[in-house]
Structures are given as C-alpha cells and as structure tokens.
mmCIF file of C-alpha atoms and ligand atoms in Angstrom:
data_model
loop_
_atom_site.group_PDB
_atom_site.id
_atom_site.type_symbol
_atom_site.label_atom_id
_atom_site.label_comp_id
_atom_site.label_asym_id
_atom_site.label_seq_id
_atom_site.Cartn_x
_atom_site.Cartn_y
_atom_site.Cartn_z
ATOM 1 C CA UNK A 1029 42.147 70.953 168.447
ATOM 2 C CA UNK A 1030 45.102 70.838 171.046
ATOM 3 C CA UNK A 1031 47.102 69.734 168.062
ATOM 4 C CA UNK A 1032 46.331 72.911 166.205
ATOM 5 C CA UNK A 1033 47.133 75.270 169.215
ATOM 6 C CA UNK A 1034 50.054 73.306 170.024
ATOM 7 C CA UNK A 1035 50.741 74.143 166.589
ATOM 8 C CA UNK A 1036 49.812 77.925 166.515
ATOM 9 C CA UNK A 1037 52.237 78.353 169.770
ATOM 10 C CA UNK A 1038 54.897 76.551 168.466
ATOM 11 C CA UNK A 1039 55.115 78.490 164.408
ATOM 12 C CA UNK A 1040 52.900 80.987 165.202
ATOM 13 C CA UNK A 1041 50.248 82.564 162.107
ATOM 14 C CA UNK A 1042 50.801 81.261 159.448
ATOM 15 C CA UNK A 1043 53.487 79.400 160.925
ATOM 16 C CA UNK A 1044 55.855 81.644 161.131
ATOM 17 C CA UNK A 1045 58.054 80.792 163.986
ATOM 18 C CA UNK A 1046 58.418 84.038 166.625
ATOM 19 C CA UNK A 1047 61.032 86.601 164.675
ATOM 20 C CA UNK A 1048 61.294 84.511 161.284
ATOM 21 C CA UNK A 1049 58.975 87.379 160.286
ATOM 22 C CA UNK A 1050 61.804 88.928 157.878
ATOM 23 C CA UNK A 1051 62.553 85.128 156.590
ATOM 24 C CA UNK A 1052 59.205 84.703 155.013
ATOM 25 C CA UNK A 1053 58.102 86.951 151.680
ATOM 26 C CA UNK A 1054 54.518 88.458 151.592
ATOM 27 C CA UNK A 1055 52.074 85.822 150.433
ATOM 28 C CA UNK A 1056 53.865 82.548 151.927
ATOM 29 C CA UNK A 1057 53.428 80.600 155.191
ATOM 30 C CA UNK A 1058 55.952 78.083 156.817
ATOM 31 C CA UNK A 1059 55.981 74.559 156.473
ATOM 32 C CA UNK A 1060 58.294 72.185 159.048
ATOM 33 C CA UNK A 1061 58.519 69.092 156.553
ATOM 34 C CA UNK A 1062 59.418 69.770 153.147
ATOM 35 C CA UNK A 1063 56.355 68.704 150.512
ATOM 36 C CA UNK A 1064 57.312 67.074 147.524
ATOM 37 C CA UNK A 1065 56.295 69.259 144.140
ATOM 38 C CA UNK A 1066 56.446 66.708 140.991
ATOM 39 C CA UNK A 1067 55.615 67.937 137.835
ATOM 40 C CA UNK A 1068 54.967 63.714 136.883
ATOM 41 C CA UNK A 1069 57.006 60.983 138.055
ATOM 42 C CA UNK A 1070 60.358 60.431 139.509
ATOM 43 C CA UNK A 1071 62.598 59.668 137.160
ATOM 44 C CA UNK A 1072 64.765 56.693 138.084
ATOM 45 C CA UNK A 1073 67.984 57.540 137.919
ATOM 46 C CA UNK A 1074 71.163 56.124 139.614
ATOM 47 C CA UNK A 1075 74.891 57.398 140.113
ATOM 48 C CA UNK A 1076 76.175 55.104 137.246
ATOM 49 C CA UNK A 1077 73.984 57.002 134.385
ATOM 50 C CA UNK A 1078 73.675 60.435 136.109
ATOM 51 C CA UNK A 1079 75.408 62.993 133.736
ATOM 52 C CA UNK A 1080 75.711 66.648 133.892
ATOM 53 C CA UNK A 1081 76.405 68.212 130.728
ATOM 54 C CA UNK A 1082 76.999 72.007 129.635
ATOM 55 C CA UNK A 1083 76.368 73.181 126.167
ATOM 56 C CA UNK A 1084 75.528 76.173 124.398
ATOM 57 C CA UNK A 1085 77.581 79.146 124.075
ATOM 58 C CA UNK A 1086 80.961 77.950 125.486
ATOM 59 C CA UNK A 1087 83.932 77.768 125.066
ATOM 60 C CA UNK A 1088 84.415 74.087 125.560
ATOM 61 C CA UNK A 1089 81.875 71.492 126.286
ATOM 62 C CA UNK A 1090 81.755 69.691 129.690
ATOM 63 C CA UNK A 1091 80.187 66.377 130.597
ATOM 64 C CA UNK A 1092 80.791 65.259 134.223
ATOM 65 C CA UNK A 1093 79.672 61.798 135.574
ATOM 66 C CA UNK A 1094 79.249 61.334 139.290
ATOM 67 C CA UNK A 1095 83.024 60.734 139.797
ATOM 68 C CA UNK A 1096 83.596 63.888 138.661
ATOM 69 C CA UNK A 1097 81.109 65.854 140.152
ATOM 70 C CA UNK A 1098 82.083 64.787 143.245
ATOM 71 C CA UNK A 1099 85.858 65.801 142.260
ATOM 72 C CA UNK A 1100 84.880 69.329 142.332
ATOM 73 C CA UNK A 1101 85.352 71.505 145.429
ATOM 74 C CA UNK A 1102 82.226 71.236 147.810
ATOM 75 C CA UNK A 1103 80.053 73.742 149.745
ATOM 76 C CA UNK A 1104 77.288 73.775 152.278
ATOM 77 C CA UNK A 1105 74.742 75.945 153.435
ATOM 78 C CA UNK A 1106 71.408 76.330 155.319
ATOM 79 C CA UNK A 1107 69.003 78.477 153.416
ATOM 80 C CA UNK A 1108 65.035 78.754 152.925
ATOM 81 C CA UNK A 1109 63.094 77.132 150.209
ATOM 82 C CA UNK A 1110 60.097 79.619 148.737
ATOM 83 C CA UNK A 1111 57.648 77.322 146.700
ATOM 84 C CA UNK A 1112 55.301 79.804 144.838
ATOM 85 C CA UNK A 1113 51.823 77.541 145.551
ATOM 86 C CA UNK A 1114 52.706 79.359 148.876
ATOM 87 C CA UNK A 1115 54.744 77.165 151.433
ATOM 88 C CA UNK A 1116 58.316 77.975 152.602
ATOM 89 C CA UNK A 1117 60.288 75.713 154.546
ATOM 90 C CA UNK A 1118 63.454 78.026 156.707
ATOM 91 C CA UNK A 1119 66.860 76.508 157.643
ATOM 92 C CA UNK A 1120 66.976 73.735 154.624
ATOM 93 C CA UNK A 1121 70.584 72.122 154.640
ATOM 94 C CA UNK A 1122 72.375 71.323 151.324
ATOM 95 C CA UNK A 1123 75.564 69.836 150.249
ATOM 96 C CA UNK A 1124 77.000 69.677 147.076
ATOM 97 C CA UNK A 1125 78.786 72.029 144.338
ATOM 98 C CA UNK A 1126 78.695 75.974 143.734
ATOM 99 C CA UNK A 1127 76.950 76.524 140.074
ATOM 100 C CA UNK A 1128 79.557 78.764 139.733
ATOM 101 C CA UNK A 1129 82.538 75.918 139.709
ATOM 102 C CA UNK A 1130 80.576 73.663 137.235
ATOM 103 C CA UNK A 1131 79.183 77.287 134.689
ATOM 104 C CA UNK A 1132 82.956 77.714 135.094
ATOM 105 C CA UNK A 1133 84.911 74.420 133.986
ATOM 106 C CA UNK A 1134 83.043 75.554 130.282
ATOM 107 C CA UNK A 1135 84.422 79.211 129.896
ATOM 108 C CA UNK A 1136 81.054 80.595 128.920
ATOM 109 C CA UNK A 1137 81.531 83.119 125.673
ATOM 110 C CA UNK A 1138 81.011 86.878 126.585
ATOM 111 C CA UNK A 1139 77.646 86.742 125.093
ATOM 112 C CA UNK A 1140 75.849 84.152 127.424
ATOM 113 C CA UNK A 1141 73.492 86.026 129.648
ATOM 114 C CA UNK A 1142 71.170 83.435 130.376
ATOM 115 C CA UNK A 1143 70.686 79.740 131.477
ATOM 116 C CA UNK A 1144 68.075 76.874 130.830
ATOM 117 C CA UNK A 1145 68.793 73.883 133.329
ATOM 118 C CA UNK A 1146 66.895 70.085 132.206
ATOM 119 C CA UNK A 1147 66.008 67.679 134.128
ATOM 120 C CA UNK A 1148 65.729 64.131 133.504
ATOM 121 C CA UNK A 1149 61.986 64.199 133.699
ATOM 122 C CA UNK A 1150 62.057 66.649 130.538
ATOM 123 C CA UNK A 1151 61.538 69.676 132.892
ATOM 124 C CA UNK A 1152 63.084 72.576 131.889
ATOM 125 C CA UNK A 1153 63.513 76.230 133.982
ATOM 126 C CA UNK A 1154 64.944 79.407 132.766
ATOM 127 C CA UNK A 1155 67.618 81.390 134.944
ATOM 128 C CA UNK A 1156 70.220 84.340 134.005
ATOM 129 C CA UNK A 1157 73.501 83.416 134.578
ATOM 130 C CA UNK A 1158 74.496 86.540 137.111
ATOM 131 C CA UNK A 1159 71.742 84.513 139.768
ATOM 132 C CA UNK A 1160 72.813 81.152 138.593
ATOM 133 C CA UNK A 1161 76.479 82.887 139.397
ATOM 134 C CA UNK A 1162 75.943 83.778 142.638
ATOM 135 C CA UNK A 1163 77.866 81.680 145.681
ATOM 136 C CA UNK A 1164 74.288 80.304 147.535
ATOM 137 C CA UNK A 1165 73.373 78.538 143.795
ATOM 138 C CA UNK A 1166 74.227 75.101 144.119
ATOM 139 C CA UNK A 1167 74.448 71.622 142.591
ATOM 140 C CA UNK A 1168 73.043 69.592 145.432
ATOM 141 C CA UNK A 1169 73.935 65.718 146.432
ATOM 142 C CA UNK A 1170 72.351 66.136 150.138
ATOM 143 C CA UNK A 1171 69.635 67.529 151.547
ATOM 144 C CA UNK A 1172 69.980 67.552 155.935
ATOM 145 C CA UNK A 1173 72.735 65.688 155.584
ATOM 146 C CA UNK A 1174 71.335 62.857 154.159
ATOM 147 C CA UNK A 1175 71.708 61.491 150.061
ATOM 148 C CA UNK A 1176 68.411 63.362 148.239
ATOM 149 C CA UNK A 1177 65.372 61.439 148.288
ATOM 150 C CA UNK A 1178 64.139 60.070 145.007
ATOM 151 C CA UNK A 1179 61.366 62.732 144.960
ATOM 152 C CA UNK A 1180 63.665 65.737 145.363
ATOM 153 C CA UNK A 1181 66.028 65.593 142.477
ATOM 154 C CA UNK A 1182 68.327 62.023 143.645
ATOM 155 C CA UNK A 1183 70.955 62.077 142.778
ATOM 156 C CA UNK A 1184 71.885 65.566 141.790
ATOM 157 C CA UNK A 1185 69.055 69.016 142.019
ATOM 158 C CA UNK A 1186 70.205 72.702 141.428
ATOM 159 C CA UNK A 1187 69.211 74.883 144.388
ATOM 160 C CA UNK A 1188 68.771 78.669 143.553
ATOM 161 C CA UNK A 1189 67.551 80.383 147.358
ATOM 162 C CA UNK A 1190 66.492 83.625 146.067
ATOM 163 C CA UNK A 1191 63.968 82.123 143.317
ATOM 164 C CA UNK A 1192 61.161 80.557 143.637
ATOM 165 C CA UNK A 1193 61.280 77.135 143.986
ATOM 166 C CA UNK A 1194 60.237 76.012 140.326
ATOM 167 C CA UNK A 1195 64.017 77.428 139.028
ATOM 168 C CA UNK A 1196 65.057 74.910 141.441
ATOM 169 C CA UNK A 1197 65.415 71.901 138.973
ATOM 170 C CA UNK A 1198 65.606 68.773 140.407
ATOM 171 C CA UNK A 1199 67.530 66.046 138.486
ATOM 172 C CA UNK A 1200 69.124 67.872 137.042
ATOM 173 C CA UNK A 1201 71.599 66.704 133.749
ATOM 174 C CA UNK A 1202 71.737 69.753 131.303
ATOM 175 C CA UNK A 1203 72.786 73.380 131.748
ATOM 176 C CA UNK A 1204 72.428 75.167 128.533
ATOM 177 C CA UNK A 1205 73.931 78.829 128.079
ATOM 178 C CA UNK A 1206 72.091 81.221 125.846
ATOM 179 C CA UNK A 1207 72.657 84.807 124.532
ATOM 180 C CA UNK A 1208 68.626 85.553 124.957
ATOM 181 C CA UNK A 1209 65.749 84.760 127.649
ATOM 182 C CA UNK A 1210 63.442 81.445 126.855
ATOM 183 C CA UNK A 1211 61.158 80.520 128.411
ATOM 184 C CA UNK A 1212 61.406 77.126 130.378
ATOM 185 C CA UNK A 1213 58.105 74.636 131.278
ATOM 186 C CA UNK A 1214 56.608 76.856 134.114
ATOM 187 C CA UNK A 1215 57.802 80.020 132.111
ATOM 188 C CA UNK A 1216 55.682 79.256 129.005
ATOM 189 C CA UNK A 1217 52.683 78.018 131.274
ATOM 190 C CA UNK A 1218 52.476 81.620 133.261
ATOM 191 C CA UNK A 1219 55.075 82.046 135.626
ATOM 192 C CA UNK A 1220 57.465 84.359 135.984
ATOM 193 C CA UNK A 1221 60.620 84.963 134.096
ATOM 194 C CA UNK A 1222 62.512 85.782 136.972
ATOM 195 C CA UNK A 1223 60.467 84.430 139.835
ATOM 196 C CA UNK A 1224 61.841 86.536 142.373
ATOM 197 C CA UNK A 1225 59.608 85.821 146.154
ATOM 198 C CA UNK A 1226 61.127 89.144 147.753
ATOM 199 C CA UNK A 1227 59.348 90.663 144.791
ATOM 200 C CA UNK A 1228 56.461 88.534 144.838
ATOM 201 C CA UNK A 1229 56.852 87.566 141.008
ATOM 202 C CA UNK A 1230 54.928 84.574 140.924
ATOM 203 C CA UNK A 1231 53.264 85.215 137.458
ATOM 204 C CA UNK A 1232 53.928 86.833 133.754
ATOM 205 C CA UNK A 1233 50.657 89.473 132.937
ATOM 206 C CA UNK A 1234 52.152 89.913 129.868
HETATM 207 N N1 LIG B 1461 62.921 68.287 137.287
HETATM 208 C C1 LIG B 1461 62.008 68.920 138.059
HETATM 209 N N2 LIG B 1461 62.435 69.860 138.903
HETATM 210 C C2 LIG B 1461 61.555 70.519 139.689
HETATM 211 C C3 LIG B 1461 60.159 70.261 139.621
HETATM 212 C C4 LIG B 1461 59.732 69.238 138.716
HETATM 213 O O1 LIG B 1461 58.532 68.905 138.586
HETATM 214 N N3 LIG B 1461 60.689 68.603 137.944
HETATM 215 N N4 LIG B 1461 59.291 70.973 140.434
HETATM 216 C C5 LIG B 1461 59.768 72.278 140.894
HETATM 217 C C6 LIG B 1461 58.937 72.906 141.909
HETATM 218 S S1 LIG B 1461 57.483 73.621 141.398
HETATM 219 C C7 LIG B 1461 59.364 73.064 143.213
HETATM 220 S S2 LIG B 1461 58.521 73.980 144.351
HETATM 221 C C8 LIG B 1461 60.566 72.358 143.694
HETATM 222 C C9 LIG B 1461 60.136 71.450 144.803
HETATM 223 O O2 LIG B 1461 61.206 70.731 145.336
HETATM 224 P P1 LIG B 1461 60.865 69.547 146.318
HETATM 225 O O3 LIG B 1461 59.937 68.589 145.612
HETATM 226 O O4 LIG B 1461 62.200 68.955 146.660
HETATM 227 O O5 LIG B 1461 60.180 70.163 147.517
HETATM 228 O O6 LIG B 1461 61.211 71.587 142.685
HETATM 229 C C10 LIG B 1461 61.208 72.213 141.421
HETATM 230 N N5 LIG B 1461 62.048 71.446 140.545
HETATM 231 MO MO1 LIG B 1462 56.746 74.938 143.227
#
C-alpha cells in the first residue's frame, strides 16, 4: 500500500509524472521500465550475420553489414515510446542512424510512397516513406546508452516516435519500397494503417 502511494506521488494518475500531461496521448498511461512486446521469440542474431538490405523500387540496391552501418553518420535523441496495448514510456534514449541516410544511399524511384520494414523474426510493419523520412526515424544500435537488449531488436531496431510502437520493428534487416500501401503483420490482423497515438488510431473498422 505505501508502495502504491509512493507510486501515485511520484507519476501521478495514471502515472503521468506532474506536467507530462501533453507527453501522453488519450488512452495511454506511463510506464518507468520499458516492457518487452514479442510477437514469438528473439531471434538470435549477432553483428557478424546482421544485414540490412533495401529493395524494391530503387534505384540501386543496398546491403549494409554492421561495418557499414556503423560507417554512416550517427544521431541521438530522447523521445517517448507509445505502445498501443496502452503503456508509454517518456524520455527513451536512442543511438544509431537517421532512416533517412540509409532510404537515401538507394535513390528511391519517384513512385515509392510507401515502406514495409522485416524483421528477422518474419515480422513485418507497414510505414509511408514521408514518416519513415522524417529526422526523429531512426535505425537504432543503443537504447540509454547501452548496446540493445536481445529482446528489443539487438543488434539493430527502427524507431518511428510518432507511431505506435508496432511500426517500430525490431531486428530489423529489410526495408522494402513500394508504389502502394500493404498491409504488414499487425496491419492485416486489425491495426491501423497509419497508427498514429496523437490520433488515437489504434485499429482499422474497415
Ligand atoms: N520484429 C519485431 N518487431 C517488433 C515487435 C515484434 O514482435 N517483432 N513488436 C512490436 C511492438 S507491438 C512494440 S510495442 C514494440 C515494443 O518494443 P520493445 O519490446 O522494445 O518494448 O516493438 C515492435 N517491434
Ligand atoms: Mo505494441
């Protein structure tokens, strides 16, 4: 019990800390320890195999090993994490590479207006390439500073802030560029083709 209202004082209802009001979308509460969200196991993977290909309507195809990833001009940021069963965890650090350099080192063809990102689990999330464009969308190698942790995308996740955190594919190997929408795994089971939490577009009622 003095846990809990040690608790309450410190994050407040529903956790929200004391003027992270704006920071949280309608329908989420705040978490201090990020939870892990697996769609099945971890996939082992290691720096020697990791690859990071993009395909599909390009001008040239690029495959990057971890050498070369980590070639690439870096960025950092501190931004929150909106997972749609409802938690969202504020001030998340990441390190690693703007989407925009890797989208980039392909030329993608006029026509490409949308992206489907793979991970090496087989999961598969749908994003249009002006978001995956924009600077906060990331390639991610750390997570507070630290390597990531097996269970959130080691040794490479994609970080999109201003989706949901399904789009958020964790290890992540294949960025494919496509001239129409499709559906990725969460897309084709009910969620939202955008997934936007300002907008609270959790699920598709079509
Ligand atoms: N490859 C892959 N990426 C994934 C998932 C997954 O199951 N496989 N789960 C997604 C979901 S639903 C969320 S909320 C975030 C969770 O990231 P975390 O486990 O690092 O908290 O990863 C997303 N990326
Ligand atoms: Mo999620």
């Amino acid at each position: 019990m003095e846990i809990i209202r040690r608790m309450r004082s410190t994050f407040g209802v529903r956790g929200i800390p004391e003027g992270m009001h704006d920071r949280v979308p309608k329908g989420q509460y705040v978490t201090p320890k990020m939870p892990v969200m697996n769609l099945s196991y971890a996939p082992k993977l290691s720096t020697a195999d990791w690859k990071l290909s993009v395909r599909g309507l390009v001008e040239r195809e690029v495959e990057l090993d971890w050498d070369a990833f980590l070639a690439l001009p870096g960025m950092s940021e501190v931004v929150d994490f909106h997972c749609v069963t409802q938690w969202s965890r504020l001030n998340v650090a990441w390190e690693g590479v703007a989407a925009s350099t890797v989208v980039d080192l392909a030329s993608p063809k006029p026509e490409a207006r949308y992206v489907m990102l793979r991970g090496a689990d087989g999961y598969t999330t749908n994003v249009d390439l002006e978001m995956f464009r924009e600077p906060d969308v990331l390639f991610a190698h750390k997570m507070d500073g630290e390597p990531l942790e097996p269970n959130h995308g080691y040794p490479v996740r994609l970080v999109v802030p201003a989706r949901y955190g399904w789009k958020s594919a964790k290890w992540v190997t294949g960025v494919e560029l496509m001239a129409e929408n499709r559906p990725g795994f969460w897309e084709t089971n009910g969620y939202h083709m955008r997934g936007d939490p300002w907008r609270e577009e959790r699920f598709s009622h079509a």
